Amino acid sequence: MEVNYRSTRSDAAPIPASQAILKGLADDGGLFVPDQLPVLDKSLGQLAEMDYQDVAYEVMKLLLTDFSEEELRTCIRNAYDDKFDTKEIAPLKKADGAYYLELFHGQTIAFKDMALSILPHLMITAARKNHIDHEIVILTATSGDTGKAALAGFANVKGTRIVVFYPKDGVSPIQEKMMVTQEGDNTCVVGIHGNFDNAQSGVKAIFTDQALREKMNRAGFQFSSANSINIGRLVPQVVYYVYAYTRLLKNGVIREGDRVNFTVPTGNFGNILAGYYAGRMGVPIGRLICASNSNKVLYDFFTTGTYDRNREFILTSSPSMDILISSNLERLIYHIAGDNAAKNKALMDELTRDGKYTITEDMRERLSQFTGGYATEEDTKEAIRSLFESDGYVIDPHTAVARSVYEGYRKATGDTTPTVIVSTASPFKFETSVLKALGQPVDADDLDLADALSKIAEVPVPKAVSCLRGAAVRHTGICDKSKESMQKMVEKFLGIED
């Protein structure tokens, strides 16, 4: 089955996966979605006998059909290697009746590594396949984790440059330190005076600026994206849902065909959308439990059918979820509208114009697999504290949001289906918040706090954190949140300013 990718906002002809990865965003501002979803051609039992790399190939070959086996296996081999501190890549840990899928064993200790370790390899391969001789400029907005993972993935990759925008006062100290100390002459990091939604909106506006695109083309550049709007980010995430299910199968927790629930801490909606795709490809997923923090725009959407971003933006201890415009939700809206681009575009136009939209009852019925929940800051702290006291297992605030929401769901429904909680970041990335939740003092340097957390959790400080000690700050760029200011920073970095 050949899978191509079409825009969520028009009926333009679909394009191959490699071209969609290079473009990042469709010309009409829509997101690329597969024109059909294939079903796994290996049984779950067969996949249970494979390691992560082989499972990745079996899943991705079905969605990236214009990549040859050799090309795809090379990308996978280069991505999932000793950059990860465990051969399992994504181990499952049981604690307090749930299974935690640890997606933070990569070089930036967050789940974004799962996709951003492979995206540069997919992109360079795609450029070669499509005879691209322009330099690829990766333009990305981050709420904290995507930025560092993308920087680490693309640093010093020949034929690419990368520009990352982040909210100056909206990430954790460790997250910021990881980004501003990033090495690589092809990297640029800029803090904006605004929030993640401002950064994301600015990046989208720059992407769709035709005059800038023509200017860059003349100078030998072309844009692409490492955000989760890029289908090359989404496809690798489907893998770990398949992998998690098959590990439960291999370990005798479930039998083939049994359903498994997944609880996902959710901001931009790409992670949980990958779970939705995994289910449509044949993984027996029961509930997809969408966990929000106090910025509960998604919880309200699943509860009422209205998406409304007209509300206060709240800074929380789980900053990667401090998002009011969940870009990847557009892909789900497209699908529940019957893959109807016109219906989806009308709703997205409403969102741009009014800051909200309401889906039809028929569309709501197609969301029956999803359940929403949210956790307050106090709920988050309690989830960290109680799990450590019961099991000696330390989790970060994002994972704690998911745990809190799952506990609420389990009590409300009595659902005893085996459940995987997607653990999206190491607690060492948010050691101040974690130590506070554990009742520990936090009046020390961030790296000293990491040492303190290491003693309490009885886990070594990850290399991604320990290597920051003494690292020089290389990126000091700051601008306001306007598209014009952000664009000037991009043009300056590329040497094409007027």
PDB file of N, CA and C in Angstrom, residues 325-421:
ATOM      1  N   ILE A 325      -3.097  26.665  22.163  1.00  0.00           N
ATOM      2  CA  ILE A 325      -3.362  26.337  20.757  1.00  0.00           C
ATOM      3  C   ILE A 325      -2.677  25.008  20.464  1.00  0.00           C
ATOM      4  N   SER A 326      -3.421  23.927  20.527  1.00  0.00           N
ATOM      5  CA  SER A 326      -2.867  22.586  20.327  1.00  0.00           C
ATOM      6  C   SER A 326      -2.892  22.254  18.840  1.00  0.00           C
ATOM      7  N   SER A 327      -1.773  22.530  18.175  1.00  0.00           N
ATOM      8  CA  SER A 327      -1.738  22.472  16.716  1.00  0.00           C
ATOM      9  C   SER A 327      -2.157  21.129  16.138  1.00  0.00           C
ATOM     10  N   ASN A 328      -1.677  20.037  16.742  1.00  0.00           N
ATOM     11  CA  ASN A 328      -1.952  18.732  16.156  1.00  0.00           C
ATOM     12  C   ASN A 328      -3.398  18.284  16.303  1.00  0.00           C
ATOM     13  N   LEU A 329      -4.172  18.971  17.136  1.00  0.00           N
ATOM     14  CA  LEU A 329      -5.596  18.648  17.222  1.00  0.00           C
ATOM     15  C   LEU A 329      -6.260  18.822  15.869  1.00  0.00           C
ATOM     16  N   GLU A 330      -5.712  19.714  15.046  1.00  0.00           N
ATOM     17  CA  GLU A 330      -6.276  19.927  13.712  1.00  0.00           C
ATOM     18  C   GLU A 330      -6.316  18.631  12.910  1.00  0.00           C
ATOM     19  N   ARG A 331      -5.304  17.806  13.072  1.00  0.00           N
ATOM     20  CA  ARG A 331      -5.308  16.529  12.348  1.00  0.00           C
ATOM     21  C   ARG A 331      -6.468  15.640  12.790  1.00  0.00           C
ATOM     22  N   LEU A 332      -6.725  15.604  14.089  1.00  0.00           N
ATOM     23  CA  LEU A 332      -7.850  14.806  14.579  1.00  0.00           C
ATOM     24  C   LEU A 332      -9.173  15.401  14.104  1.00  0.00           C
ATOM     25  N   ILE A 333      -9.293  16.724  14.130  1.00  0.00           N
ATOM     26  CA  ILE A 333     -10.516  17.369  13.652  1.00  0.00           C
ATOM     27  C   ILE A 333     -10.777  16.992  12.195  1.00  0.00           C
ATOM     28  N   TYR A 334      -9.741  17.015  11.394  1.00  0.00           N
ATOM     29  CA  TYR A 334      -9.858  16.618   9.982  1.00  0.00           C
ATOM     30  C   TYR A 334     -10.414  15.197   9.867  1.00  0.00           C
ATOM     31  N   HIS A 335      -9.882  14.284  10.663  1.00  0.00           N
ATOM     32  CA  HIS A 335     -10.322  12.891  10.570  1.00  0.00           C
ATOM     33  C   HIS A 335     -11.765  12.712  11.044  1.00  0.00           C
ATOM     34  N   ILE A 336     -12.133  13.340  12.178  1.00  0.00           N
ATOM     35  CA  ILE A 336     -13.499  13.138  12.673  1.00  0.00           C
ATOM     36  C   ILE A 336     -14.521  13.904  11.833  1.00  0.00           C
ATOM     37  N   ALA A 337     -14.036  14.817  10.969  1.00  0.00           N
ATOM     38  CA  ALA A 337     -14.920  15.487  10.016  1.00  0.00           C
ATOM     39  C   ALA A 337     -15.077  14.653   8.751  1.00  0.00           C
ATOM     40  N   GLY A 338     -14.577  13.412   8.796  1.00  0.00           N
ATOM     41  CA  GLY A 338     -14.671  12.528   7.637  1.00  0.00           C
ATOM     42  C   GLY A 338     -13.610  12.800   6.604  1.00  0.00           C
ATOM     43  N   ASP A 339     -12.413  13.227   7.062  1.00  0.00           N
ATOM     44  CA  ASP A 339     -11.316  13.604   6.169  1.00  0.00           C
ATOM     45  C   ASP A 339     -11.772  14.682   5.189  1.00  0.00           C
ATOM     46  N   ASN A 340     -12.533  15.612   5.723  1.00  0.00           N
ATOM     47  CA  ASN A 340     -13.102  16.686   4.908  1.00  0.00           C
ATOM     48  C   ASN A 340     -12.317  17.972   5.143  1.00  0.00           C
ATOM     49  N   ALA A 341     -11.514  18.357   4.157  1.00  0.00           N
ATOM     50  CA  ALA A 341     -10.645  19.520   4.309  1.00  0.00           C
ATOM     51  C   ALA A 341     -11.440  20.811   4.416  1.00  0.00           C
ATOM     52  N   ALA A 342     -12.538  20.928   3.689  1.00  0.00           N
ATOM     53  CA  ALA A 342     -13.335  22.154   3.719  1.00  0.00           C
ATOM     54  C   ALA A 342     -13.945  22.370   5.102  1.00  0.00           C
ATOM     55  N   LYS A 343     -14.476  21.305   5.698  1.00  0.00           N
ATOM     56  CA  LYS A 343     -15.053  21.418   7.048  1.00  0.00           C
ATOM     57  C   LYS A 343     -13.977  21.797   8.057  1.00  0.00           C
ATOM     58  N   ASN A 344     -12.820  21.155   7.937  1.00  0.00           N
ATOM     59  CA  ASN A 344     -11.734  21.456   8.864  1.00  0.00           C
ATOM     60  C   ASN A 344     -11.267  22.895   8.714  1.00  0.00           C
ATOM     61  N   LYS A 345     -11.095  23.338   7.474  1.00  0.00           N
ATOM     62  CA  LYS A 345     -10.614  24.700   7.241  1.00  0.00           C
ATOM     63  C   LYS A 345     -11.589  25.726   7.816  1.00  0.00           C
ATOM     64  N   ALA A 346     -12.877  25.472   7.682  1.00  0.00           N
ATOM     65  CA  ALA A 346     -13.871  26.411   8.216  1.00  0.00           C
ATOM     66  C   ALA A 346     -13.724  26.543   9.729  1.00  0.00           C
ATOM     67  N   LEU A 347     -13.481  25.411  10.405  1.00  0.00           N
ATOM     68  CA  LEU A 347     -13.299  25.453  11.857  1.00  0.00           C
ATOM     69  C   LEU A 347     -11.996  26.160  12.225  1.00  0.00           C
ATOM     70  N   MET A 348     -10.929  25.909  11.481  1.00  0.00           N
ATOM     71  CA  MET A 348      -9.656  26.568  11.765  1.00  0.00           C
ATOM     72  C   MET A 348      -9.746  28.079  11.495  1.00  0.00           C
ATOM     73  N   ASP A 349     -10.521  28.462  10.483  1.00  0.00           N
ATOM     74  CA  ASP A 349     -10.738  29.889  10.225  1.00  0.00           C
ATOM     75  C   ASP A 349     -11.491  30.527  11.392  1.00  0.00           C
ATOM     76  N   GLU A 350     -12.465  29.788  11.956  1.00  0.00           N
ATOM     77  CA  GLU A 350     -13.175  30.283  13.138  1.00  0.00           C
ATOM     78  C   GLU A 350     -12.209  30.472  14.306  1.00  0.00           C
ATOM     79  N   LEU A 351     -11.284  29.514  14.463  1.00  0.00           N
ATOM     80  CA  LEU A 351     -10.314  29.608  15.557  1.00  0.00           C
ATOM     81  C   LEU A 351      -9.445  30.845  15.395  1.00  0.00           C
ATOM     82  N   THR A 352      -9.024  31.114  14.166  1.00  0.00           N
ATOM     83  CA  THR A 352      -8.199  32.296  13.903  1.00  0.00           C
ATOM     84  C   THR A 352      -8.982  33.576  14.140  1.00  0.00           C
ATOM     85  N   ARG A 353     -10.232  33.577  13.693  1.00  0.00           N
ATOM     86  CA  ARG A 353     -11.060  34.788  13.776  1.00  0.00           C
ATOM     87  C   ARG A 353     -11.602  35.039  15.184  1.00  0.00           C
ATOM     88  N   ASP A 354     -12.166  33.992  15.794  1.00  0.00           N
ATOM     89  CA  ASP A 354     -12.885  34.150  17.059  1.00  0.00           C
ATOM     90  C   ASP A 354     -12.172  33.524  18.256  1.00  0.00           C
ATOM     91  N   GLY A 355     -11.132  32.758  17.998  1.00  0.00           N
ATOM     92  CA  GLY A 355     -10.437  32.087  19.094  1.00  0.00           C
ATOM     93  C   GLY A 355     -11.145  30.852  19.600  1.00  0.00           C
ATOM     94  N   LYS A 356     -12.158  30.387  18.857  1.00  0.00           N
ATOM     95  CA  LYS A 356     -12.886  29.193  19.292  1.00  0.00           C
ATOM     96  C   LYS A 356     -13.678  28.600  18.133  1.00  0.00           C
ATOM     97  N   TYR A 357     -14.099  27.361  18.309  1.00  0.00           N
ATOM     98  CA  TYR A 357     -15.001  26.702  17.371  1.00  0.00           C
ATOM     99  C   TYR A 357     -15.723  25.581  18.116  1.00  0.00           C
ATOM    100  N   THR A 358     -16.819  25.126  17.558  1.00  0.00           N
ATOM    101  CA  THR A 358     -17.599  24.025  18.142  1.00  0.00           C
ATOM    102  C   THR A 358     -17.829  22.968  17.069  1.00  0.00           C
ATOM    103  N   ILE A 359     -17.533  21.724  17.404  1.00  0.00           N
ATOM    104  CA  ILE A 359     -17.723  20.637  16.439  1.00  0.00           C
ATOM    105  C   ILE A 359     -19.170  20.137  16.498  1.00  0.00           C
ATOM    106  N   THR A 360     -19.570  19.378  15.478  1.00  0.00           N
ATOM    107  CA  THR A 360     -20.932  18.855  15.410  1.00  0.00           C
ATOM    108  C   THR A 360     -21.087  17.645  16.330  1.00  0.00           C
ATOM    109  N   GLU A 361     -22.342  17.278  16.591  1.00  0.00           N
ATOM    110  CA  GLU A 361     -22.608  16.098  17.423  1.00  0.00           C
ATOM    111  C   GLU A 361     -22.060  14.841  16.767  1.00  0.00           C
ATOM    112  N   ASP A 362     -22.150  14.760  15.448  1.00  0.00           N
ATOM    113  CA  ASP A 362     -21.620  13.606  14.731  1.00  0.00           C
ATOM    114  C   ASP A 362     -20.114  13.491  14.932  1.00  0.00           C
ATOM    115  N   MET A 363     -19.416  14.615  14.901  1.00  0.00           N
ATOM    116  CA  MET A 363     -17.972  14.610  15.133  1.00  0.00           C
ATOM    117  C   MET A 363     -17.662  14.218  16.575  1.00  0.00           C
ATOM    118  N   ARG A 364     -18.467  14.683  17.524  1.00  0.00           N
ATOM    119  CA  ARG A 364     -18.245  14.331  18.932  1.00  0.00           C
ATOM    120  C   ARG A 364     -18.359  12.824  19.140  1.00  0.00           C
ATOM    121  N   GLU A 365     -19.292  12.189  18.435  1.00  0.00           N
ATOM    122  CA  GLU A 365     -19.465  10.743  18.577  1.00  0.00           C
ATOM    123  C   GLU A 365     -18.217   9.989  18.142  1.00  0.00           C
ATOM    124  N   ARG A 366     -17.458  10.571  17.237  1.00  0.00           N
ATOM    125  CA  ARG A 366     -16.234   9.932  16.748  1.00  0.00           C
ATOM    126  C   ARG A 366     -15.058  10.141  17.699  1.00  0.00           C
ATOM    127  N   LEU A 367     -15.293  10.843  18.793  1.00  0.00           N
ATOM    128  CA  LEU A 367     -14.264  11.055  19.808  1.00  0.00           C
ATOM    129  C   LEU A 367     -14.444  10.112  20.995  1.00  0.00           C
ATOM    130  N   SER A 368     -15.272   9.091  20.849  1.00  0.00           N
ATOM    131  CA  SER A 368     -15.629   8.251  21.997  1.00  0.00           C
ATOM    132  C   SER A 368     -14.427   7.542  22.622  1.00  0.00           C
ATOM    133  N   GLN A 369     -13.345   7.364  21.865  1.00  0.00           N
ATOM    134  CA  GLN A 369     -12.162   6.699  22.412  1.00  0.00           C
ATOM    135  C   GLN A 369     -11.397   7.601  23.370  1.00  0.00           C
ATOM    136  N   PHE A 370     -11.607   8.902  23.254  1.00  0.00           N
ATOM    137  CA  PHE A 370     -10.865   9.873  24.057  1.00  0.00           C
ATOM    138  C   PHE A 370     -11.620  10.232  25.330  1.00  0.00           C
ATOM    139  N   THR A 371     -10.870  10.389  26.403  1.00  0.00           N
ATOM    140  CA  THR A 371     -11.390  10.905  27.670  1.00  0.00           C
ATOM    141  C   THR A 371     -10.447  11.994  28.153  1.00  0.00           C
ATOM    142  N   GLY A 372     -10.995  13.110  28.592  1.00  0.00           N
ATOM    143  CA  GLY A 372     -10.157  14.204  29.068  1.00  0.00           C
ATOM    144  C   GLY A 372     -10.154  14.307  30.579  1.00  0.00           C
ATOM    145  N   GLY A 373      -9.083  14.819  31.114  1.00  0.00           N
ATOM    146  CA  GLY A 373      -8.975  15.088  32.544  1.00  0.00           C
ATOM    147  C   GLY A 373      -7.919  16.155  32.753  1.00  0.00           C
ATOM    148  N   TYR A 374      -7.919  16.775  33.933  1.00  0.00           N
ATOM    149  CA  TYR A 374      -6.880  17.774  34.201  1.00  0.00           C
ATOM    150  C   TYR A 374      -6.450  17.710  35.655  1.00  0.00           C
ATOM    151  N   ALA A 375      -5.248  18.205  35.898  1.00  0.00           N
ATOM    152  CA  ALA A 375      -4.684  18.225  37.247  1.00  0.00           C
ATOM    153  C   ALA A 375      -4.243  19.632  37.590  1.00  0.00           C
ATOM    154  N   THR A 376      -4.575  20.080  38.796  1.00  0.00           N
ATOM    155  CA  THR A 376      -4.111  21.375  39.289  1.00  0.00           C
ATOM    156  C   THR A 376      -2.657  21.246  39.738  1.00  0.00           C
ATOM    157  N   GLU A 377      -2.055  22.353  40.119  1.00  0.00           N
ATOM    158  CA  GLU A 377      -0.690  22.325  40.633  1.00  0.00           C
ATOM    159  C   GLU A 377      -0.606  21.484  41.910  1.00  0.00           C
ATOM    160  N   GLU A 378      -1.615  21.602  42.768  1.00  0.00           N
ATOM    161  CA  GLU A 378      -1.618  20.784  43.986  1.00  0.00           C
ATOM    162  C   GLU A 378      -1.772  19.312  43.664  1.00  0.00           C
ATOM    163  N   ASP A 379      -2.615  18.997  42.688  1.00  0.00           N
ATOM    164  CA  ASP A 379      -2.779  17.601  42.257  1.00  0.00           C
ATOM    165  C   ASP A 379      -1.448  17.043  41.755  1.00  0.00           C
ATOM    166  N   THR A 380      -0.730  17.873  41.014  1.00  0.00           N
ATOM    167  CA  THR A 380       0.542  17.448  40.431  1.00  0.00           C
ATOM    168  C   THR A 380       1.564  17.141  41.522  1.00  0.00           C
ATOM    169  N   LYS A 381       1.676  18.050  42.490  1.00  0.00           N
ATOM    170  CA  LYS A 381       2.599  17.818  43.612  1.00  0.00           C
ATOM    171  C   LYS A 381       2.239  16.539  44.368  1.00  0.00           C
ATOM    172  N   GLU A 382       0.957  16.348  44.614  1.00  0.00           N
ATOM    173  CA  GLU A 382       0.516  15.173  45.363  1.00  0.00           C
ATOM    174  C   GLU A 382       0.825  13.887  44.600  1.00  0.00           C
ATOM    175  N   ALA A 383       0.694  13.923  43.277  1.00  0.00           N
ATOM    176  CA  ALA A 383       0.987  12.738  42.468  1.00  0.00           C
ATOM    177  C   ALA A 383       2.460  12.367  42.554  1.00  0.00           C
ATOM    178  N   ILE A 384       3.340  13.374  42.568  1.00  0.00           N
ATOM    179  CA  ILE A 384       4.778  13.116  42.709  1.00  0.00           C
ATOM    180  C   ILE A 384       5.071  12.536  44.087  1.00  0.00           C
ATOM    181  N   ARG A 385       4.544  13.210  45.119  1.00  0.00           N
ATOM    182  CA  ARG A 385       4.820  12.810  46.509  1.00  0.00           C
ATOM    183  C   ARG A 385       4.290  11.416  46.817  1.00  0.00           C
ATOM    184  N   SER A 386       3.046  11.143  46.472  1.00  0.00           N
ATOM    185  CA  SER A 386       2.431   9.873  46.863  1.00  0.00           C
ATOM    186  C   SER A 386       3.057   8.681  46.142  1.00  0.00           C
ATOM    187  N   LEU A 387       3.439   8.871  44.877  1.00  0.00           N
ATOM    188  CA  LEU A 387       4.064   7.757  44.164  1.00  0.00           C
ATOM    189  C   LEU A 387       5.441   7.450  44.742  1.00  0.00           C
ATOM    190  N   PHE A 388       6.179   8.491  45.120  1.00  0.00           N
ATOM    191  CA  PHE A 388       7.483   8.251  45.726  1.00  0.00           C
ATOM    192  C   PHE A 388       7.323   7.550  47.070  1.00  0.00           C
ATOM    193  N   GLU A 389       6.330   7.951  47.846  1.00  0.00           N
ATOM    194  CA  GLU A 389       6.132   7.330  49.154  1.00  0.00           C
ATOM    195  C   GLU A 389       5.669   5.881  49.031  1.00  0.00           C
ATOM    196  N   SER A 390       4.868   5.582  48.031  1.00  0.00           N
ATOM    197  CA  SER A 390       4.340   4.215  47.900  1.00  0.00           C
ATOM    198  C   SER A 390       5.301   3.263  47.209  1.00  0.00           C
ATOM    199  N   ASP A 391       6.051   3.793  46.209  1.00  0.00           N
ATOM    200  CA  ASP A 391       6.877   2.905  45.383  1.00  0.00           C
ATOM    201  C   ASP A 391       8.335   3.322  45.264  1.00  0.00           C
ATOM    202  N   GLY A 392       8.708   4.474  45.839  1.00  0.00           N
ATOM    203  CA  GLY A 392      10.081   4.951  45.701  1.00  0.00           C
ATOM    204  C   GLY A 392      10.422   5.359  44.283  1.00  0.00           C
ATOM    205  N   TYR A 393       9.399   5.645  43.488  1.00  0.00           N
ATOM    206  CA  TYR A 393       9.581   5.977  42.074  1.00  0.00           C
ATOM    207  C   TYR A 393       9.333   7.472  41.902  1.00  0.00           C
ATOM    208  N   VAL A 394      10.303   8.177  41.303  1.00  0.00           N
ATOM    209  CA  VAL A 394      10.215   9.624  41.144  1.00  0.00           C
ATOM    210  C   VAL A 394       9.839   9.959  39.706  1.00  0.00           C
ATOM    211  N   ILE A 395       8.822  10.815  39.553  1.00  0.00           N
ATOM    212  CA  ILE A 395       8.375  11.221  38.221  1.00  0.00           C
ATOM    213  C   ILE A 395       8.427  12.739  38.101  1.00  0.00           C
ATOM    214  N   ASP A 396       8.444  13.225  36.867  1.00  0.00           N
ATOM    215  CA  ASP A 396       8.481  14.668  36.626  1.00  0.00           C
ATOM    216  C   ASP A 396       7.054  15.222  36.654  1.00  0.00           C
ATOM    217  N   PRO A 397       6.884  16.555  36.653  1.00  0.00           N
ATOM    218  CA  PRO A 397       5.540  17.131  36.750  1.00  0.00           C
ATOM    219  C   PRO A 397       4.596  16.763  35.608  1.00  0.00           C
ATOM    220  N   HIS A 398       5.119  16.609  34.386  1.00  0.00           N
ATOM    221  CA  HIS A 398       4.244  16.254  33.268  1.00  0.00           C
ATOM    222  C   HIS A 398       3.672  14.847  33.458  1.00  0.00           C
ATOM    223  N   THR A 399       4.556  13.925  33.828  1.00  0.00           N
ATOM    224  CA  THR A 399       4.106  12.564  34.106  1.00  0.00           C
ATOM    225  C   THR A 399       3.158  12.551  35.298  1.00  0.00           C
ATOM    226  N   ALA A 400       3.416  13.432  36.267  1.00  0.00           N
ATOM    227  CA  ALA A 400       2.554  13.519  37.446  1.00  0.00           C
ATOM    228  C   ALA A 400       1.151  13.993  37.074  1.00  0.00           C
ATOM    229  N   VAL A 401       1.050  14.905  36.121  1.00  0.00           N
ATOM    230  CA  VAL A 401      -0.269  15.318  35.635  1.00  0.00           C
ATOM    231  C   VAL A 401      -1.016  14.104  35.086  1.00  0.00           C
ATOM    232  N   ALA A 402      -0.311  13.292  34.303  1.00  0.00           N
ATOM    233  CA  ALA A 402      -0.937  12.101  33.736  1.00  0.00           C
ATOM    234  C   ALA A 402      -1.351  11.118  34.827  1.00  0.00           C
ATOM    235  N   ARG A 403      -0.491  10.941  35.820  1.00  0.00           N
ATOM    236  CA  ARG A 403      -0.824  10.016  36.909  1.00  0.00           C
ATOM    237  C   ARG A 403      -2.063  10.498  37.667  1.00  0.00           C
ATOM    238  N   SER A 404      -2.113  11.784  37.962  1.00  0.00           N
ATOM    239  CA  SER A 404      -3.249  12.329  38.685  1.00  0.00           C
ATOM    240  C   SER A 404      -4.541  12.151  37.899  1.00  0.00           C
ATOM    241  N   VAL A 405      -4.484  12.435  36.616  1.00  0.00           N
ATOM    242  CA  VAL A 405      -5.675  12.287  35.771  1.00  0.00           C
ATOM    243  C   VAL A 405      -6.097  10.826  35.692  1.00  0.00           C
ATOM    244  N   TYR A 406      -5.121   9.934  35.556  1.00  0.00           N
ATOM    245  CA  TYR A 406      -5.463   8.512  35.495  1.00  0.00           C
ATOM    246  C   TYR A 406      -6.112   8.041  36.790  1.00  0.00           C
ATOM    247  N   GLU A 407      -5.577   8.462  37.936  1.00  0.00           N
ATOM    248  CA  GLU A 407      -6.170   8.075  39.222  1.00  0.00           C
ATOM    249  C   GLU A 407      -7.614   8.562  39.309  1.00  0.00           C
ATOM    250  N   GLY A 408      -7.861   9.771  38.840  1.00  0.00           N
ATOM    251  CA  GLY A 408      -9.221  10.291  38.834  1.00  0.00           C
ATOM    252  C   GLY A 408     -10.127   9.497  37.922  1.00  0.00           C
ATOM    253  N   TYR A 409      -9.607   9.141  36.739  1.00  0.00           N
ATOM    254  CA  TYR A 409     -10.385   8.339  35.790  1.00  0.00           C
ATOM    255  C   TYR A 409     -10.708   6.966  36.372  1.00  0.00           C
ATOM    256  N   ARG A 410      -9.715   6.323  36.984  1.00  0.00           N
ATOM    257  CA  ARG A 410      -9.905   4.980  37.529  1.00  0.00           C
ATOM    258  C   ARG A 410     -10.952   4.981  38.648  1.00  0.00           C
ATOM    259  N   LYS A 411     -10.905   5.983  39.510  1.00  0.00           N
ATOM    260  CA  LYS A 411     -11.878   6.075  40.606  1.00  0.00           C
ATOM    261  C   LYS A 411     -13.278   6.346  40.077  1.00  0.00           C
ATOM    262  N   ALA A 412     -13.368   7.188  39.050  1.00  0.00           N
ATOM    263  CA  ALA A 412     -14.682   7.569  38.521  1.00  0.00           C
ATOM    264  C   ALA A 412     -15.346   6.459  37.726  1.00  0.00           C
ATOM    265  N   THR A 413     -14.538   5.632  37.054  1.00  0.00           N
ATOM    266  CA  THR A 413     -15.095   4.628  36.140  1.00  0.00           C
ATOM    267  C   THR A 413     -14.995   3.193  36.636  1.00  0.00           C
ATOM    268  N   GLY A 414     -14.048   2.934  37.537  1.00  0.00           N
ATOM    269  CA  GLY A 414     -13.811   1.558  37.954  1.00  0.00           C
ATOM    270  C   GLY A 414     -13.149   0.717  36.871  1.00  0.00           C
ATOM    271  N   ASP A 415     -12.633   1.367  35.835  1.00  0.00           N
ATOM    272  CA  ASP A 415     -11.996   0.680  34.712  1.00  0.00           C
ATOM    273  C   ASP A 415     -10.671   0.056  35.173  1.00  0.00           C
ATOM    274  N   THR A 416     -10.557  -1.260  35.066  1.00  0.00           N
ATOM    275  CA  THR A 416      -9.343  -1.959  35.500  1.00  0.00           C
ATOM    276  C   THR A 416      -8.476  -2.406  34.321  1.00  0.00           C
ATOM    277  N   THR A 417      -8.764  -1.880  33.133  1.00  0.00           N
ATOM    278  CA  THR A 417      -7.956  -2.206  31.962  1.00  0.00           C
ATOM    279  C   THR A 417      -6.495  -1.848  32.225  1.00  0.00           C
ATOM    280  N   PRO A 418      -5.548  -2.736  31.889  1.00  0.00           N
ATOM    281  CA  PRO A 418      -4.127  -2.383  32.043  1.00  0.00           C
ATOM    282  C   PRO A 418      -3.848  -1.038  31.369  1.00  0.00           C
ATOM    283  N   THR A 419      -3.124  -0.183  32.065  1.00  0.00           N
ATOM    284  CA  THR A 419      -2.936   1.183  31.572  1.00  0.00           C
ATOM    285  C   THR A 419      -1.465   1.573  31.555  1.00  0.00           C
ATOM    286  N   VAL A 420      -1.065   2.147  30.436  1.00  0.00           N
ATOM    287  CA  VAL A 420       0.285   2.699  30.284  1.00  0.00           C
ATOM    288  C   VAL A 420       0.207   4.207  30.462  1.00  0.00           C
ATOM    289  N   ILE A 421       1.004   4.727  31.375  1.00  0.00           N
ATOM    290  CA  ILE A 421       1.143   6.170  31.543  1.00  0.00           C
ATOM    291  C   ILE A 421       2.401   6.596  30.795  1.00  0.00           C
TER     292      ILE A 421
END
